[in-house]
Amino acid sequence: MRHSPGTMKTHFCLFLACVSLVIAQDPPKDPFVKEDKKVVPAAVADGQARPVKNIPCFIETFTLPQANYAALLDAPDGQDKLYTNLVAAVKAGTARLDGCHLIVTHPGTRCTVESTNELVYPTEWTPADRAGFQYPTAFEMHQLGDRFEFEPTLQDESSALNVTQSFSRDRFQGLRLFKADSTLAGIPMADLIVRIGTSSCRVIPGIPTFLSTLKDAQTGSITLVFATLQVITFPVPKTAVESKGNLMLTARVISLDRMKGWELLKKHAMEGGACLAALKPLLASKEATLEHIATINTQSSVRALHESGLVYTYGTEYAPPTANALLEKNNDVKKAAAEARPEGLAGTTASESRGTGFRLEVEPTRSADGTLTEMTLAPEFVSMTGNLKDKNWNEHYPELPLFSCQKITTGYAQLIGTTALVGTMNPPGDTGANEHKDEGRMWLFFMDVNPE
């Protein structure tokens, strides 16, 4: 079949559009997914080694009355001076710094920071008995608190970054009774306030960038989310050397007051050694606390694991209570009576286990010249904070554990023989679960990498 020139041109344009769409839909890089490539640094077309780069991202959230936010916007140069005026409002007590997170990653690597309570709530129920009572049979989990996911892309032709990000802060408002029949007690339904801002934007390194607002309709307040990114470039590696020794990895988690940590990160967010040195006087005066320290001796390109904590086992499947009932219909009354099922209480039929305490999964890959390592790691701290409590949770329902999860997942580069500030593992803030309130604390995660 022959095609006119115009038709061929149209088809070719459609082909290019489809190719562009496929490229745009390529999934982002996950730090724990292996790729078939050499260890860093990669070579560029001219044969020169490409410098390795880290991208630290500093997240600040400010909450204030929405009327005050509108006034800040309407002030002269309101948009340009918004961050400066917010910092002044925090110091004046008219705004609140209620979130401060940090994470370091590579360009093109997706990473996450989680400071959450894990709310388990029922989604399926047994049919109602003659008294209208129903028993939960299936459950889902929802993360409450702060969760930040982002992927930076470095623009080679400029100093700017493209950032695809999503920041969420969800809160539990309690259980509400839902009734299929207005004369019955009903079943509890979870009321959740879901607040999320997802976008892709251009960021200039070193300049606080306004990402989004999160509004809480019930309190009349509004939260502003800012991100400050930097670009750290490592020296181009020298000639490759033979290096087969082990690597000693030491992780430290130190907690301190959020406001003090905020000021500390403004000075030393890109200098792990200096930040740790500044914390030592606070540790000595008990103003900071060493929450955890652990060392792993491992080889390059081998995944290592450290776990320490209680394994908490809890029920996940349940048998509902039963009333007198026939197992099956039978015309023989005597036989049917013999097969009658007696009344039974509720029971647990299956369980699962959750490791609590500190857990670190890490894989270091030494560079060709032996001066730095590519670190892929996922540290987390999990605690069981008690069973879910609510006035509408019937005493005959099963116990639902409420876990707290403080976790970061990322990949970054670190010079051997140095201390790196990798990110924050903050406890969750005001999540509403079991009336949990914001502790106003920040947890900093440091990593030492040394040759054995």
Coordinates of C-alpha atoms in Angstrom, one line a residue:
M1 CA 0.0 0.0 0.0
R2 CA 1.3 3.4 -0.9
H3 CA 1.2 6.4 1.4
S4 CA 1.2 10.0 0.6
P5 CA 4.1 12.1 2.0
G6 CA 1.7 13.8 4.4
T7 CA 0.5 10.5 5.8
M8 CA 4.1 9.3 6.3
K9 CA 5.0 12.5 8.1
T10 CA 2.0 12.1 10.4
H11 CA 2.9 8.5 11.2
F12 CA 6.5 9.5 11.9
C13 CA 5.4 12.3 14.3
L14 CA 3.1 9.8 16.1
F15 CA 6.0 7.4 16.4
L16 CA 8.2 10.0 18.0
A17 CA 5.4 11.0 20.4
C18 CA 4.9 7.4 21.5
V19 CA 8.7 7.0 22.1
S20 CA 8.8 10.2 24.1
L21 CA 5.8 8.9 26.2
V22 CA 7.5 5.6 26.9
I23 CA 10.7 7.3 28.0
A24 CA 8.7 9.7 30.2
Q25 CA 7.0 6.7 31.9
D26 CA 10.2 4.8 32.8
P27 CA 10.0 4.0 36.5
P28 CA 12.2 5.9 38.9
K29 CA 15.3 4.2 40.2
D30 CA 14.9 2.4 43.5
P31 CA 18.1 2.3 45.7
F32 CA 17.8 -1.4 46.4
V33 CA 17.2 -2.5 42.8
K34 CA 20.4 -3.7 41.2
E35 CA 21.5 -2.4 37.8
D36 CA 24.0 -4.1 35.5
K37 CA 26.7 -1.4 35.7
K38 CA 30.2 -0.9 36.9
V39 CA 31.0 0.6 40.3
V40 CA 31.2 4.4 40.4
P41 CA 32.2 6.6 38.8
A42 CA 30.7 6.0 35.4
A43 CA 32.5 7.1 32.3
V44 CA 31.3 9.8 30.0
A45 CA 31.6 10.0 26.3
D46 CA 35.0 11.8 26.3
G47 CA 36.6 9.2 28.5
Q48 CA 36.8 11.3 31.6
A49 CA 35.4 10.1 34.9
R50 CA 32.1 11.6 35.9
P51 CA 32.2 13.3 39.4
V52 CA 30.0 11.6 41.9
K53 CA 27.3 13.9 43.5
N54 CA 25.1 13.8 46.5
I55 CA 21.9 15.8 46.9
P56 CA 20.9 16.6 50.5
C57 CA 17.3 17.7 50.9
F58 CA 16.2 19.7 54.0
I59 CA 12.4 19.8 54.6
E60 CA 10.8 22.3 56.9
T61 CA 7.1 22.5 57.7
F62 CA 5.6 25.6 59.3
T63 CA 2.0 25.7 60.7
L64 CA 0.1 28.9 61.4
P65 CA -3.5 30.3 61.2
Q66 CA -4.5 30.6 57.6
A67 CA -5.4 34.3 58.1
N68 CA -1.8 34.9 59.1
Y69 CA -0.6 33.1 56.0
A70 CA -2.9 35.3 53.8
A71 CA -1.5 38.4 55.5
L72 CA 2.1 37.3 54.8
L73 CA 1.2 36.8 51.1
D74 CA -0.4 40.2 50.9
A75 CA 2.5 42.0 52.5
P76 CA 5.0 43.9 50.2
D77 CA 7.2 41.3 48.5
G78 CA 5.1 38.7 50.3
Q79 CA 6.0 35.8 48.0
D80 CA 9.7 36.7 47.8
K81 CA 10.1 37.2 51.6
L82 CA 7.7 34.4 52.6
Y83 CA 10.3 32.1 54.0
T84 CA 12.2 34.9 55.9
N85 CA 8.9 36.1 57.4
L86 CA 8.0 32.6 58.4
V87 CA 11.3 32.1 60.3
A88 CA 10.7 35.4 62.0
A89 CA 7.1 34.3 62.9
V90 CA 8.5 31.1 64.5
K91 CA 10.9 33.1 66.6
A92 CA 8.1 35.5 67.6
G93 CA 5.7 32.6 68.5
T94 CA 3.0 33.3 65.9
A95 CA 4.0 30.2 63.7
R96 CA 5.2 26.8 64.7
L97 CA 8.0 24.7 63.2
D98 CA 6.3 21.2 63.5
G99 CA 8.4 19.3 61.1
C100 CA 12.1 19.2 60.2
H101 CA 13.4 16.3 58.0
L102 CA 16.7 15.7 56.2
I103 CA 17.8 13.0 53.7
V104 CA 20.8 12.7 51.4
T105 CA 20.5 10.9 48.0
H106 CA 21.9 10.6 44.5
P107 CA 20.6 12.4 41.4
G108 CA 18.1 10.1 39.8
T109 CA 17.5 8.0 43.0
R110 CA 14.1 7.9 44.7
C111 CA 14.3 8.0 48.5
T112 CA 11.8 8.2 51.3
V113 CA 11.5 9.5 54.9
E114 CA 8.8 8.1 57.1
S115 CA 7.8 9.3 60.6
T116 CA 4.5 7.5 61.1
N117 CA 2.1 5.6 63.3
E118 CA 0.6 2.6 61.5
L119 CA -3.1 2.5 62.1
V120 CA -4.8 -0.8 61.6
Y121 CA -8.6 -0.6 61.2
P122 CA -11.3 -3.0 60.0
T123 CA -12.7 -3.0 56.5
E124 CA -14.9 -6.2 56.5
W125 CA -17.4 -7.5 59.0
T126 CA -19.5 -10.6 59.7
P127 CA -23.2 -10.5 59.1
A128 CA -25.1 -9.2 62.0
D129 CA -26.5 -11.6 64.6
R130 CA -30.0 -11.3 66.0
A131 CA -28.8 -8.6 68.4
G132 CA -27.2 -6.7 65.6
F133 CA -23.7 -7.4 66.7
Q134 CA -21.0 -7.7 63.9
Y135 CA -17.4 -8.8 64.2
P136 CA -14.4 -7.5 62.1
T137 CA -12.9 -10.1 59.7
A138 CA -10.5 -8.1 57.5
F139 CA -8.2 -5.1 58.2
E140 CA -6.1 -2.5 56.4
M141 CA -3.2 -0.3 57.5
H142 CA -2.9 3.5 57.0
Q143 CA 0.3 5.5 57.8
L144 CA -0.4 8.5 60.0
G145 CA 2.1 11.3 60.3
D146 CA 4.8 12.6 57.9
R147 CA 6.0 10.8 54.8
F148 CA 8.2 12.4 52.2
E149 CA 9.2 10.8 48.9
F150 CA 11.3 12.6 46.3
E151 CA 13.6 12.1 43.3
P152 CA 16.0 14.8 42.2
T153 CA 17.4 15.1 38.7
L154 CA 20.4 17.3 38.0
Q155 CA 20.4 19.5 35.0
D156 CA 23.9 19.3 33.5
E157 CA 23.6 22.5 31.5
S158 CA 22.6 24.6 34.6
S159 CA 22.9 24.6 38.4
A160 CA 19.2 23.9 38.8
L161 CA 17.5 20.6 39.9
N162 CA 14.3 19.1 38.9
V163 CA 12.5 17.5 41.8
T164 CA 9.6 15.1 41.8
Q165 CA 8.2 15.0 45.3
S166 CA 5.3 14.0 47.5
F167 CA 4.9 15.1 51.1
S168 CA 1.9 13.8 53.1
R169 CA 0.8 14.3 56.7
D170 CA -2.3 12.3 57.7
R171 CA -4.1 12.3 61.0
F172 CA -6.6 10.0 62.8
Q173 CA -9.8 11.7 63.9
G174 CA -11.2 8.8 65.8
L175 CA -13.8 6.0 65.1
R176 CA -17.3 6.9 64.1
L177 CA -20.2 4.5 64.4
F178 CA -21.9 3.7 61.1
K179 CA -25.4 2.1 61.3
A180 CA -27.1 -0.1 58.7
D181 CA -30.2 0.1 61.0
S182 CA -30.7 3.2 63.1
T183 CA -31.9 1.1 66.0
L184 CA -28.6 -0.9 66.3
A185 CA -25.3 0.1 67.8
G186 CA -23.5 0.1 64.4
I187 CA -19.9 -0.6 63.5
P188 CA -16.9 1.7 63.9
M189 CA -15.5 3.4 60.8
A190 CA -12.1 5.2 60.8
D191 CA -12.2 9.0 60.1
L192 CA -8.9 10.1 58.6
I193 CA -7.7 13.6 57.6
V194 CA -5.5 13.0 54.5
R195 CA -3.2 15.9 53.4
I196 CA -0.8 15.5 50.6
G197 CA 1.1 17.7 48.2
T198 CA 2.6 16.0 45.1
S199 CA 4.4 17.9 42.3
S200 CA 7.4 18.2 40.1
C201 CA 9.2 21.5 40.2
R202 CA 12.5 23.3 39.5
V203 CA 14.8 24.0 42.5
I204 CA 17.8 26.3 42.7
P205 CA 20.4 24.8 45.1
G206 CA 20.7 26.6 48.4
I207 CA 17.4 28.5 48.1
P208 CA 14.4 27.4 50.2
T209 CA 11.7 26.4 47.7
F210 CA 8.0 26.5 48.6
L211 CA 6.6 23.1 47.7
S212 CA 3.0 23.1 48.9
T213 CA 0.4 23.8 51.6
L214 CA -1.5 21.3 53.7
K215 CA -4.7 22.6 55.1
D216 CA -6.6 21.2 58.2
A217 CA -10.2 22.3 57.7
Q218 CA -11.2 21.5 61.2
T219 CA -8.6 23.7 63.0
G220 CA -8.4 26.6 60.6
S221 CA -4.7 26.3 60.3
I222 CA -2.4 25.7 57.4
T223 CA 1.0 24.1 57.0
L224 CA 3.6 25.3 54.5
V225 CA 6.2 22.9 53.2
F226 CA 9.6 24.1 52.2
A227 CA 12.6 22.2 50.7
T228 CA 16.2 23.3 50.5
L229 CA 18.5 21.2 48.3
Q230 CA 22.2 21.3 47.8
V231 CA 24.6 19.7 45.4
I232 CA 27.8 18.1 46.8
T233 CA 30.4 17.1 44.3
F234 CA 33.2 14.6 45.2
P235 CA 36.7 14.9 43.6
V236 CA 37.2 12.8 40.4
P237 CA 38.7 9.5 41.5
K238 CA 42.3 8.8 40.8
T239 CA 43.8 5.7 39.2
A240 CA 42.2 2.4 40.2
V241 CA 43.9 0.5 43.0
E242 CA 43.6 -3.0 44.3
S243 CA 41.5 -2.9 47.5
K244 CA 39.9 -6.0 49.0
G245 CA 39.8 -5.1 52.7
N246 CA 36.6 -5.1 54.8
L247 CA 34.7 -2.0 55.6
M248 CA 33.7 -1.1 59.2
L249 CA 30.3 0.6 59.2
T250 CA 29.1 2.3 62.4
A251 CA 25.6 3.8 62.6
R252 CA 24.6 6.3 65.3
V253 CA 21.2 7.7 66.1
I254 CA 21.2 10.8 68.3
S255 CA 18.0 12.6 69.4
L256 CA 17.6 16.2 70.6
D257 CA 15.1 19.0 70.8
R258 CA 13.7 20.0 67.4
M259 CA 14.4 23.7 67.7
K260 CA 18.0 23.0 68.6
G261 CA 18.3 20.4 65.8
W262 CA 16.8 22.9 63.4
E263 CA 19.5 25.5 64.2
L264 CA 22.2 22.7 64.0
L265 CA 21.1 21.5 60.6
K266 CA 21.1 25.0 59.2
K267 CA 24.9 25.1 60.0
H268 CA 26.0 21.6 59.5
A269 CA 23.5 19.7 57.3
M270 CA 26.2 19.0 54.7
E271 CA 29.0 18.3 57.2
G272 CA 28.5 15.1 59.1
G273 CA 31.7 15.2 61.1
A274 CA 31.1 18.8 62.2
C275 CA 27.5 18.1 63.1
L276 CA 28.5 15.1 65.2
A277 CA 31.3 17.2 66.9
A278 CA 28.7 19.9 67.7
L279 CA 26.4 17.3 69.3
K280 CA 29.1 15.9 71.7
P281 CA 28.7 18.8 74.2
L282 CA 24.9 18.3 74.1
L283 CA 25.4 14.6 74.8
A284 CA 27.6 15.4 77.7
S285 CA 25.0 17.8 79.2
K286 CA 22.1 15.4 78.6
E287 CA 20.5 17.8 76.1
A288 CA 20.9 15.1 73.4
T289 CA 20.5 11.3 73.8
L290 CA 22.4 8.5 72.0
E291 CA 19.4 6.4 71.0
H292 CA 21.3 3.6 69.2
I293 CA 24.8 2.7 68.0
A294 CA 25.8 -0.4 65.9
T295 CA 28.8 -1.6 63.9
I296 CA 28.9 -4.0 61.0
N297 CA 32.1 -5.4 59.4
T298 CA 31.4 -6.3 55.8
Q299 CA 32.9 -6.6 52.4
S300 CA 32.3 -4.3 49.5
S301 CA 29.2 -5.1 47.3
V302 CA 27.7 -7.4 50.0
R303 CA 24.4 -6.6 51.6
A304 CA 24.6 -6.6 55.5
L305 CA 22.0 -6.6 58.1
H306 CA 21.8 -5.6 61.8
E307 CA 18.7 -6.2 63.9
S308 CA 18.2 -5.7 67.7
G309 CA 14.8 -5.6 69.4
L310 CA 11.8 -7.5 70.6
V311 CA 9.8 -9.6 68.1
Y312 CA 6.2 -8.7 68.8
T313 CA 3.6 -11.4 67.8
Y314 CA 0.0 -10.4 67.4
G315 CA -3.2 -11.8 65.9
T316 CA -4.2 -11.1 62.3
E317 CA -7.2 -13.4 61.7
Y318 CA -10.0 -14.1 64.1
A319 CA -13.0 -16.4 64.6
P320 CA -16.1 -14.4 65.5
P321 CA -18.3 -15.4 68.5
T322 CA -21.1 -17.8 67.6
A323 CA -24.7 -18.3 68.8
N324 CA -26.7 -21.5 68.8
A325 CA -27.0 -22.5 65.2
L326 CA -27.4 -25.6 63.0
L327 CA -24.4 -26.7 61.0
E328 CA -26.7 -27.5 58.1
K329 CA -30.3 -27.8 57.3
N330 CA -31.7 -31.3 58.0
N331 CA -35.3 -32.6 57.9
D332 CA -34.4 -35.1 60.6
V333 CA -35.0 -33.1 63.8
K334 CA -33.1 -35.5 66.1
K335 CA -30.1 -35.5 63.8
A336 CA -30.2 -31.7 63.3
A337 CA -30.2 -31.2 67.1
A338 CA -27.2 -33.5 67.5
E339 CA -25.3 -31.4 64.9
A340 CA -26.2 -28.1 66.5
R341 CA -23.2 -25.8 67.1
P342 CA -22.9 -24.6 70.7
E343 CA -22.3 -20.9 71.5
G344 CA -18.7 -19.9 71.2
L345 CA -16.5 -17.0 72.1
A346 CA -14.3 -15.1 69.7
G347 CA -10.9 -16.6 69.0
T348 CA -7.6 -15.9 67.2
T349 CA -6.9 -18.2 64.3
A350 CA -3.7 -16.7 62.8
S351 CA -0.9 -14.4 63.9
E352 CA 2.1 -12.5 62.5
S353 CA 5.3 -11.2 64.0
R354 CA 6.8 -7.7 63.7
G355 CA 10.4 -6.9 64.7
T356 CA 10.6 -3.9 66.9
G357 CA 13.7 -1.9 67.9
F358 CA 16.5 -0.9 65.5
R359 CA 17.1 -2.4 62.1
L360 CA 19.7 -1.5 59.5
E361 CA 20.0 -3.0 56.0
V362 CA 23.0 -1.7 54.2
E363 CA 25.2 -2.4 51.1
P364 CA 28.4 -0.5 50.5
T365 CA 30.2 -0.6 47.1
R366 CA 33.8 0.7 47.1
S367 CA 34.8 2.9 44.1
A368 CA 37.6 1.8 41.7
D369 CA 40.2 4.0 43.4
G370 CA 39.2 2.9 46.9
T371 CA 38.5 6.4 48.2
L372 CA 34.7 6.3 48.5
T373 CA 31.7 4.0 48.8
E374 CA 28.3 4.0 47.2
M375 CA 26.0 3.4 50.1
T376 CA 22.5 1.8 49.8
L377 CA 20.8 1.6 53.1
A378 CA 17.5 1.5 54.9
P379 CA 17.7 2.1 58.7
E380 CA 14.5 2.0 60.7
F381 CA 13.3 2.1 64.3
V382 CA 10.0 0.4 65.1
S383 CA 8.2 0.5 68.5
M384 CA 4.8 -0.9 69.7
T385 CA 3.0 2.0 71.4
G386 CA 0.0 0.0 72.7
N387 CA -3.3 -1.2 71.4
L388 CA -5.7 1.1 69.6
K389 CA -7.9 2.9 72.1
D390 CA -11.2 4.6 71.1
K391 CA -14.5 5.1 72.8
N392 CA -16.3 3.4 69.9
W393 CA -14.0 0.3 69.8
N394 CA -16.2 -2.4 71.5
E395 CA -14.6 -4.4 74.3
H396 CA -15.5 -7.6 72.4
Y397 CA -13.5 -6.6 69.4
P398 CA -9.9 -7.9 68.9
E399 CA -6.9 -6.0 70.1
L400 CA -5.3 -3.9 67.3
P401 CA -1.6 -3.0 67.9
L402 CA -0.4 0.5 67.1
F403 CA 3.2 0.6 65.8
S404 CA 5.4 3.6 65.3
C405 CA 7.9 3.5 62.4
Q406 CA 10.8 5.9 61.9
K407 CA 12.6 5.0 58.6
I408 CA 14.7 6.3 55.7
T409 CA 15.5 4.6 52.5
T410 CA 18.2 6.0 50.2
G411 CA 21.4 5.7 48.3
Y412 CA 24.3 8.1 48.5
A413 CA 28.1 8.4 48.3
Q414 CA 30.6 8.7 51.2
L415 CA 34.3 9.1 51.4
I416 CA 36.0 6.3 53.3
G417 CA 37.3 7.5 56.7
T418 CA 34.5 10.0 57.2
T419 CA 31.3 10.5 59.1
A420 CA 28.2 11.3 57.1
L421 CA 24.9 12.8 58.3
V422 CA 22.5 10.6 56.2
G423 CA 19.2 12.0 57.4
T424 CA 16.6 12.2 60.1
M425 CA 14.6 9.3 61.7
N426 CA 12.1 11.5 63.6
P427 CA 9.3 10.1 65.8
P428 CA 5.8 10.8 64.5
G429 CA 4.2 14.1 65.4
D430 CA 0.5 14.7 66.3
T431 CA -1.1 11.7 64.6
G432 CA -4.2 11.6 66.7
A433 CA -3.9 7.8 67.3
N434 CA -4.3 7.0 71.0
E435 CA -4.2 10.8 71.5
H436 CA -0.5 10.8 70.5
K437 CA 1.0 14.3 70.6
D438 CA 4.0 15.9 69.0
E439 CA 7.1 15.3 71.2
G440 CA 9.1 18.1 69.5
R441 CA 12.1 15.8 69.1
M442 CA 14.5 15.1 66.1
W443 CA 16.5 12.0 65.5
L444 CA 19.7 12.3 63.5
F445 CA 21.2 9.3 61.7
F446 CA 25.0 9.3 61.2
M447 CA 27.2 6.7 59.4
D448 CA 30.9 6.2 59.8
V449 CA 32.8 4.3 57.1
N450 CA 36.3 3.2 57.8
P451 CA 38.7 0.5 56.4
E452 CA 39.2 -2.4 58.8

